PDB file of C-alpha atoms in Angstrom:
ATOM      1  CA  UNK J   5      -5.272   7.211 -15.426  1.00 37.00           C
ATOM      2  CA  UNK J   6      -8.253   5.605 -17.107  1.00 38.00           C
ATOM      3  CA  UNK J   7      -6.105   3.581 -19.461  1.00 39.00           C
ATOM      4  CA  UNK J   8      -7.652   5.073 -22.606  1.00 42.00           C
ATOM      5  CA  UNK J   9      -5.438   5.950 -25.538  1.00 46.00           C
ATOM      6  CA  UNK J  10      -6.770   7.806 -28.561  1.00 49.00           C
ATOM      7  CA  UNK J  11      -3.948   7.502 -31.041  1.00 48.00           C
ATOM      8  CA  UNK J  12      -5.012   6.823 -34.621  1.00 50.00           C
ATOM      9  CA  UNK J  13      -2.098   5.918 -36.854  1.00 51.00           C
ATOM     10  CA  UNK J  14      -3.085   8.527 -39.445  1.00 54.00           C
ATOM     11  CA  UNK J  15      -4.608  11.761 -38.151  1.00 51.00           C
ATOM     12  CA  UNK J  16      -5.639  12.951 -41.600  1.00 52.00           C
ATOM     13  CA  UNK J  17      -8.001  15.869 -41.021  1.00 50.00           C
ATOM     14  CA  UNK J  18      -8.735  14.939 -37.407  1.00 51.00           C
ATOM     15  CA  UNK J  19      -7.897  17.710 -34.965  1.00 51.00           C
ATOM     16  CA  UNK J  20      -7.345  15.760 -31.750  1.00 53.00           C
ATOM     17  CA  UNK J  21      -4.654  13.299 -30.788  1.00 55.00           C
ATOM     18  CA  UNK J  22      -4.547  12.009 -27.226  1.00 57.00           C
ATOM     19  CA  UNK J  23      -1.718   9.588 -26.608  1.00 53.00           C
ATOM     20  CA  UNK J  24       0.180   8.268 -23.649  1.00 53.00           C
ATOM     21  CA  UNK J  25       1.962   5.426 -25.378  1.00 53.00           C
ATOM     22  CA  UNK J  26       5.612   5.073 -24.452  1.00 54.00           C
ATOM     23  CA  UNK J  27       6.661   5.940 -28.011  1.00 51.00           C
ATOM     24  CA  UNK J  28       4.779   9.259 -28.053  1.00 56.00           C
ATOM     25  CA  UNK J  29       6.302  12.606 -27.053  1.00 63.00           C
ATOM     26  CA  UNK J  30       2.943  14.369 -26.824  1.00 61.00           C
ATOM     27  CA  UNK J  31      -0.066  13.713 -24.635  1.00 64.00           C
ATOM     28  CA  UNK J  32      -2.483  15.889 -26.562  1.00 65.00           C
ATOM     29  CA  UNK J  33      -2.341  17.811 -29.830  1.00 68.00           C
ATOM     30  CA  UNK J  34      -4.920  20.150 -31.338  1.00 67.00           C
ATOM     31  CA  UNK J  35      -4.248  21.328 -34.868  1.00 65.00           C
ATOM     32  CA  UNK J  36      -6.112  22.806 -37.771  1.00 61.00           C
ATOM     33  CA  UNK J  37      -7.018  20.636 -40.713  1.00 58.00           C
ATOM     34  CA  UNK J  38      -3.895  20.064 -42.757  1.00 58.00           C
ATOM     35  CA  UNK J  39      -1.571  20.941 -39.862  1.00 57.00           C
ATOM     36  CA  UNK J  40       1.267  18.577 -39.159  1.00 57.00           C
ATOM     37  CA  UNK J  41       4.316  18.260 -36.999  1.00 54.00           C
ATOM     38  CA  UNK J  42       5.124  19.025 -33.389  1.00 50.00           C
ATOM     39  CA  UNK J  43       3.639  22.320 -32.265  1.00 47.00           C
ATOM     40  CA  UNK J  44       1.646  23.109 -35.392  1.00 60.00           C
ATOM     41  CA  UNK J  45      -1.346  24.050 -33.205  1.00 72.00           C
ATOM     42  CA  UNK J  46      -1.564  23.376 -29.484  1.00 75.00           C
ATOM     43  CA  UNK J  47       0.521  20.516 -28.129  1.00 76.00           C
ATOM     44  CA  UNK J  48       0.896  19.328 -24.547  1.00 75.00           C
ATOM     45  CA  UNK J  49       4.015  17.219 -24.207  1.00 74.00           C
ATOM     46  CA  UNK J  50       4.448  14.230 -21.927  1.00 71.00           C
ATOM     47  CA  UNK J  51       6.732  16.325 -19.659  1.00 74.00           C
ATOM     48  CA  UNK J  52       3.952  18.939 -19.246  1.00 71.00           C
ATOM     49  CA  UNK J  53       5.507  21.573 -21.509  1.00 76.00           C
ATOM     50  CA  UNK J  54       3.071  23.283 -23.855  1.00 76.00           C
ATOM     51  CA  UNK J  55       3.642  24.542 -27.400  1.00 75.00           C
ATOM     52  CA  UNK J  56       1.349  27.089 -29.058  1.00 74.00           C
ATOM     53  CA  UNK J  57       1.986  27.878 -32.697  1.00 70.00           C
ATOM     54  CA  UNK J  58       4.936  26.470 -34.560  1.00 63.00           C
ATOM     55  CA  UNK J  59       7.842  25.312 -32.477  1.00 57.00           C
ATOM     56  CA  UNK J  60      10.335  22.551 -33.030  1.00 56.00           C
ATOM     57  CA  UNK J  61      11.864  22.822 -29.568  1.00 58.00           C
ATOM     58  CA  UNK J  62       9.760  22.689 -26.437  1.00 62.00           C
ATOM     59  CA  UNK J  63      12.396  23.192 -23.769  1.00 73.00           C
ATOM     60  CA  UNK J  64      10.308  25.851 -22.003  1.00 75.00           C
ATOM     61  CA  UNK J  65       7.196  25.340 -19.906  1.00 77.00           C
ATOM     62  CA  UNK J  66       5.148  27.434 -22.357  1.00 80.00           C
ATOM     63  CA  UNK J  67       6.288  28.186 -25.917  1.00 79.00           C
ATOM     64  CA  UNK J  68       4.588  30.614 -28.262  1.00 81.00           C
ATOM     65  CA  UNK J  69       6.126  30.068 -31.703  1.00 81.00           C
ATOM     66  CA  UNK J  70       9.706  28.968 -32.314  1.00 78.00           C
ATOM     67  CA  UNK J  71      12.529  31.078 -30.874  1.00 81.00           C
ATOM     68  CA  UNK J  72      15.382  32.195 -33.110  1.00 83.00           C
ATOM     69  CA  UNK J  73      17.782  31.471 -30.244  1.00 84.00           C
ATOM     70  CA  UNK J  74      16.629  28.868 -27.731  1.00 79.00           C
ATOM     71  CA  UNK J  75      16.742  29.813 -24.039  1.00 82.00           C
ATOM     72  CA  UNK J  76      15.876  26.687 -22.078  1.00 81.00           C
ATOM     73  CA  UNK J  77      15.902  28.554 -18.749  1.00 85.00           C
ATOM     74  CA  UNK J  78      12.854  30.669 -19.647  1.00 83.00           C
ATOM     75  CA  UNK J  79       9.528  29.418 -18.330  1.00 84.00           C
ATOM     76  CA  UNK J  80       7.653  31.424 -20.990  1.00 85.00           C
ATOM     77  CA  UNK J  81       9.211  31.726 -24.447  1.00 84.00           C
ATOM     78  CA  UNK J  82       7.601  34.094 -26.955  1.00 87.00           C
ATOM     79  CA  UNK J  83       8.668  34.662 -30.548  1.00 86.00           C
ATOM     80  CA  UNK J  84       6.922  37.343 -32.588  1.00 88.00           C
ATOM     81  CA  UNK J  85       7.044  34.969 -35.567  1.00 84.00           C
ATOM     82  CA  UNK J  86       7.120  38.006 -37.881  1.00 88.00           C
ATOM     83  CA  UNK J  87       8.839  41.380 -38.240  1.00 93.00           C
ATOM     84  CA  UNK J  88       5.642  43.405 -37.793  1.00 95.00           C
ATOM     85  CA  UNK J  89       4.132  41.356 -34.943  1.00 92.00           C
ATOM     86  CA  UNK J  90       4.247  42.500 -31.314  1.00 93.00           C
ATOM     87  CA  UNK J  91       5.686  40.033 -28.807  1.00 91.00           C
ATOM     88  CA  UNK J  92       3.470  40.749 -25.809  1.00 92.00           C
ATOM     89  CA  UNK J  93       0.587  43.151 -25.393  1.00 93.00           C
ATOM     90  CA  UNK J  94      -0.867  44.007 -22.011  1.00 94.00           C
ATOM     91  CA  UNK J  95      -3.895  46.266 -22.259  1.00 95.00           C
ATOM     92  CA  UNK J  96      -5.701  47.694 -19.251  1.00 95.00           C
ATOM     93  CA  UNK J  97      -9.418  48.288 -18.956  1.00 96.00           C
ATOM     94  CA  UNK J  98     -11.247  51.578 -18.442  1.00 96.00           C
ATOM     95  CA  UNK J  99     -10.378  53.060 -15.008  1.00 96.00           C
ATOM     96  CA  UNK J 100      -7.494  50.573 -14.534  1.00 96.00           C
ATOM     97  CA  UNK J 101      -5.702  51.209 -11.231  1.00 96.00           C
ATOM     98  CA  UNK J 102      -3.462  48.161 -10.786  1.00 97.00           C
ATOM     99  CA  UNK J 103      -0.077  47.904 -12.500  1.00 97.00           C
ATOM    100  CA  UNK J 104      -0.096  46.524 -16.024  1.00 96.00           C
ATOM    101  CA  UNK J 105       3.219  44.736 -15.404  1.00 95.00           C
ATOM    102  CA  UNK J 106       5.312  43.737 -12.406  1.00 95.00           C
ATOM    103  CA  UNK J 107       8.590  41.873 -11.999  1.00 94.00           C
ATOM    104  CA  UNK J 108       8.894  40.534  -8.440  1.00 94.00           C
ATOM    105  CA  UNK J 109      11.545  38.881  -6.301  1.00 92.00           C
ATOM    106  CA  UNK J 110      10.954  35.455  -4.762  1.00 92.00           C
ATOM    107  CA  UNK J 111       9.561  37.230  -1.690  1.00 93.00           C
ATOM    108  CA  UNK J 112       7.010  39.209  -3.717  1.00 93.00           C
ATOM    109  CA  UNK J 113       8.905  42.511  -3.558  1.00 94.00           C
ATOM    110  CA  UNK J 114       8.218  44.557  -6.688  1.00 95.00           C
ATOM    111  CA  UNK J 115      11.522  45.102  -8.498  1.00 95.00           C
ATOM    112  CA  UNK J 116      10.081  46.835 -11.558  1.00 95.00           C
ATOM    113  CA  UNK J 117       6.598  47.873 -12.612  1.00 96.00           C
ATOM    114  CA  UNK J 118       4.630  49.702 -15.261  1.00 96.00           C
ATOM    115  CA  UNK J 119       1.605  51.473 -13.820  1.00 97.00           C
ATOM    116  CA  UNK J 120      -1.763  51.834 -15.505  1.00 96.00           C
ATOM    117  CA  UNK J 121      -0.677  55.380 -16.454  1.00 96.00           C
ATOM    118  CA  UNK J 122       2.570  54.137 -18.023  1.00 95.00           C
ATOM    119  CA  UNK J 123       4.951  55.165 -15.228  1.00 94.00           C
ATOM    120  CA  UNK J 124       8.026  52.925 -15.128  1.00 94.00           C
ATOM    121  CA  UNK J 125       9.370  52.201 -11.651  1.00 94.00           C
ATOM    122  CA  UNK J 126      12.623  50.290 -11.183  1.00 94.00           C
ATOM    123  CA  UNK J 127      14.289  49.707  -7.821  1.00 92.00           C
ATOM    124  CA  UNK J 128      17.775  49.448  -9.301  1.00 90.00           C
ATOM    125  CA  UNK J 129      19.030  49.726 -12.872  1.00 88.00           C
ATOM    126  CA  UNK J 130      22.249  49.563 -14.804  1.00 88.00           C
ATOM    127  CA  UNK J 131      21.992  51.131 -18.231  1.00 86.00           C
ATOM    128  CA  UNK J 132      24.562  49.988 -20.746  1.00 87.00           C
ATOM    129  CA  UNK J 133      24.058  52.575 -23.442  1.00 86.00           C
ATOM    130  CA  UNK J 134      22.472  55.991 -23.671  1.00 85.00           C
ATOM    131  CA  UNK J 135      19.530  57.025 -21.530  1.00 84.00           C
ATOM    132  CA  UNK J 136      17.393  59.606 -23.276  1.00 85.00           C
ATOM    133  CA  UNK J 137      14.763  61.503 -21.302  1.00 84.00           C
ATOM    134  CA  UNK J 138      12.265  63.569 -23.269  1.00 85.00           C
ATOM    135  CA  UNK J 139      10.664  65.631 -20.557  1.00 82.00           C
ATOM    136  CA  UNK J 140      11.518  66.552 -17.004  1.00 81.00           C
ATOM    137  CA  UNK J 141      13.821  64.609 -14.749  1.00 81.00           C
ATOM    138  CA  UNK J 142      13.509  64.624 -10.988  1.00 80.00           C
ATOM    139  CA  UNK J 143      16.353  63.132  -9.006  1.00 80.00           C
ATOM    140  CA  UNK J 144      15.692  62.412  -5.342  1.00 81.00           C
ATOM    141  CA  UNK J 145      19.140  61.499  -4.130  1.00 79.00           C
ATOM    142  CA  UNK J 146      22.657  61.896  -5.414  1.00 78.00           C
ATOM    143  CA  UNK J 147      24.093  61.853  -8.912  1.00 75.00           C
ATOM    144  CA  UNK J 148      27.212  59.737  -8.780  1.00 75.00           C
ATOM    145  CA  UNK J 149      29.541  59.429 -11.728  1.00 74.00           C
ATOM    146  CA  UNK J 150      31.282  56.156 -12.376  1.00 73.00           C
ATOM    147  CA  UNK J 151      33.796  57.947 -14.579  1.00 72.00           C
ATOM    148  CA  UNK J 152      37.305  56.740 -13.719  1.00 73.00           C
ATOM    149  CA  UNK J 153      39.176  59.208 -15.966  1.00 72.00           C
ATOM    150  CA  UNK J 154      39.183  61.852 -13.244  1.00 67.00           C
ATOM    151  CA  UNK J 155      36.876  64.334 -14.925  1.00 70.00           C
ATOM    152  CA  UNK J 156      33.116  64.499 -15.195  1.00 68.00           C
ATOM    153  CA  UNK J 157      31.255  67.021 -17.295  1.00 69.00           C
ATOM    154  CA  UNK J 158      27.777  68.111 -16.300  1.00 68.00           C
ATOM    155  CA  UNK J 159      25.927  70.452 -18.642  1.00 66.00           C
ATOM    156  CA  UNK J 160      22.857  72.235 -17.353  1.00 64.00           C
ATOM    157  CA  UNK J 161      20.909  74.766 -19.338  1.00 63.00           C
ATOM    158  CA  UNK J 162      18.389  77.312 -18.143  1.00 55.00           C
ATOM    159  CA  UNK J 163      15.527  78.557 -20.263  1.00 60.00           C
ATOM    160  CA  UNK J 164      12.235  80.394 -19.908  1.00 51.00           C
ATOM    161  CA  UNK J 165      13.423  82.111 -16.750  1.00 50.00           C
ATOM    162  CA  UNK J 166      14.250  78.860 -14.948  1.00 54.00           C
ATOM    163  CA  UNK J 167      17.657  78.588 -13.373  1.00 54.00           C
ATOM    164  CA  UNK J 168      19.945  75.625 -13.044  1.00 55.00           C
ATOM    165  CA  UNK J 169      22.221  74.952 -10.100  1.00 52.00           C
ATOM    166  CA  UNK J 170      25.029  72.406 -10.361  1.00 52.00           C
ATOM    167  CA  UNK J 171      27.247  71.733  -7.371  1.00 48.00           C
TER     168      UNK J 171
END
C-alpha cells in the first residue's frame, strides 16, 4: 500500500478510477468515454470480484455481463447479453490434441470432457429428458431400465443386412 488514491470527484471522460477510500466499493474502474455506473467497462471491486461488461451485481468472482437470475455460488458468471450471442466459445488450434474442455473433481479426476475432435466423455450421467443419438451407439456394459411399471420395451431394427440381437 503506497497510500495513493486517484479518485476525482467527477470522472467526466476520464477512463481510469483508482480508489481505496472507505466509501468506495471499487478499487479500479476502466470504462469507455461516456460510460457510467458499476460494471460499465472493467471494474475490480474492493473484495477482489471483477465485473466485465454491464453488471449491477458482482456476487461472483468474475462476472461477464449481468445475469438474468443471479447465482452467487458460481465463481464465473457469464450472460450472453443478447439472444444471438454465444455464451462461451472454446476454439482449438490446428493439430490440437488436448481436450477443449474438462470438468474435474477436487482431486483432478476428469469427470467430463470434450476432446479436440468433439468426442464427449462423461463418467456418469443422469438424463432427465430424451436422449437422441444420430449415428451409431456402442454400449460397453449393461443396459439397465429404471422402469418401475414392470414392463420395458426395447425396439431394435435391422437394415442393410445387419442383424440385431436383443436379450
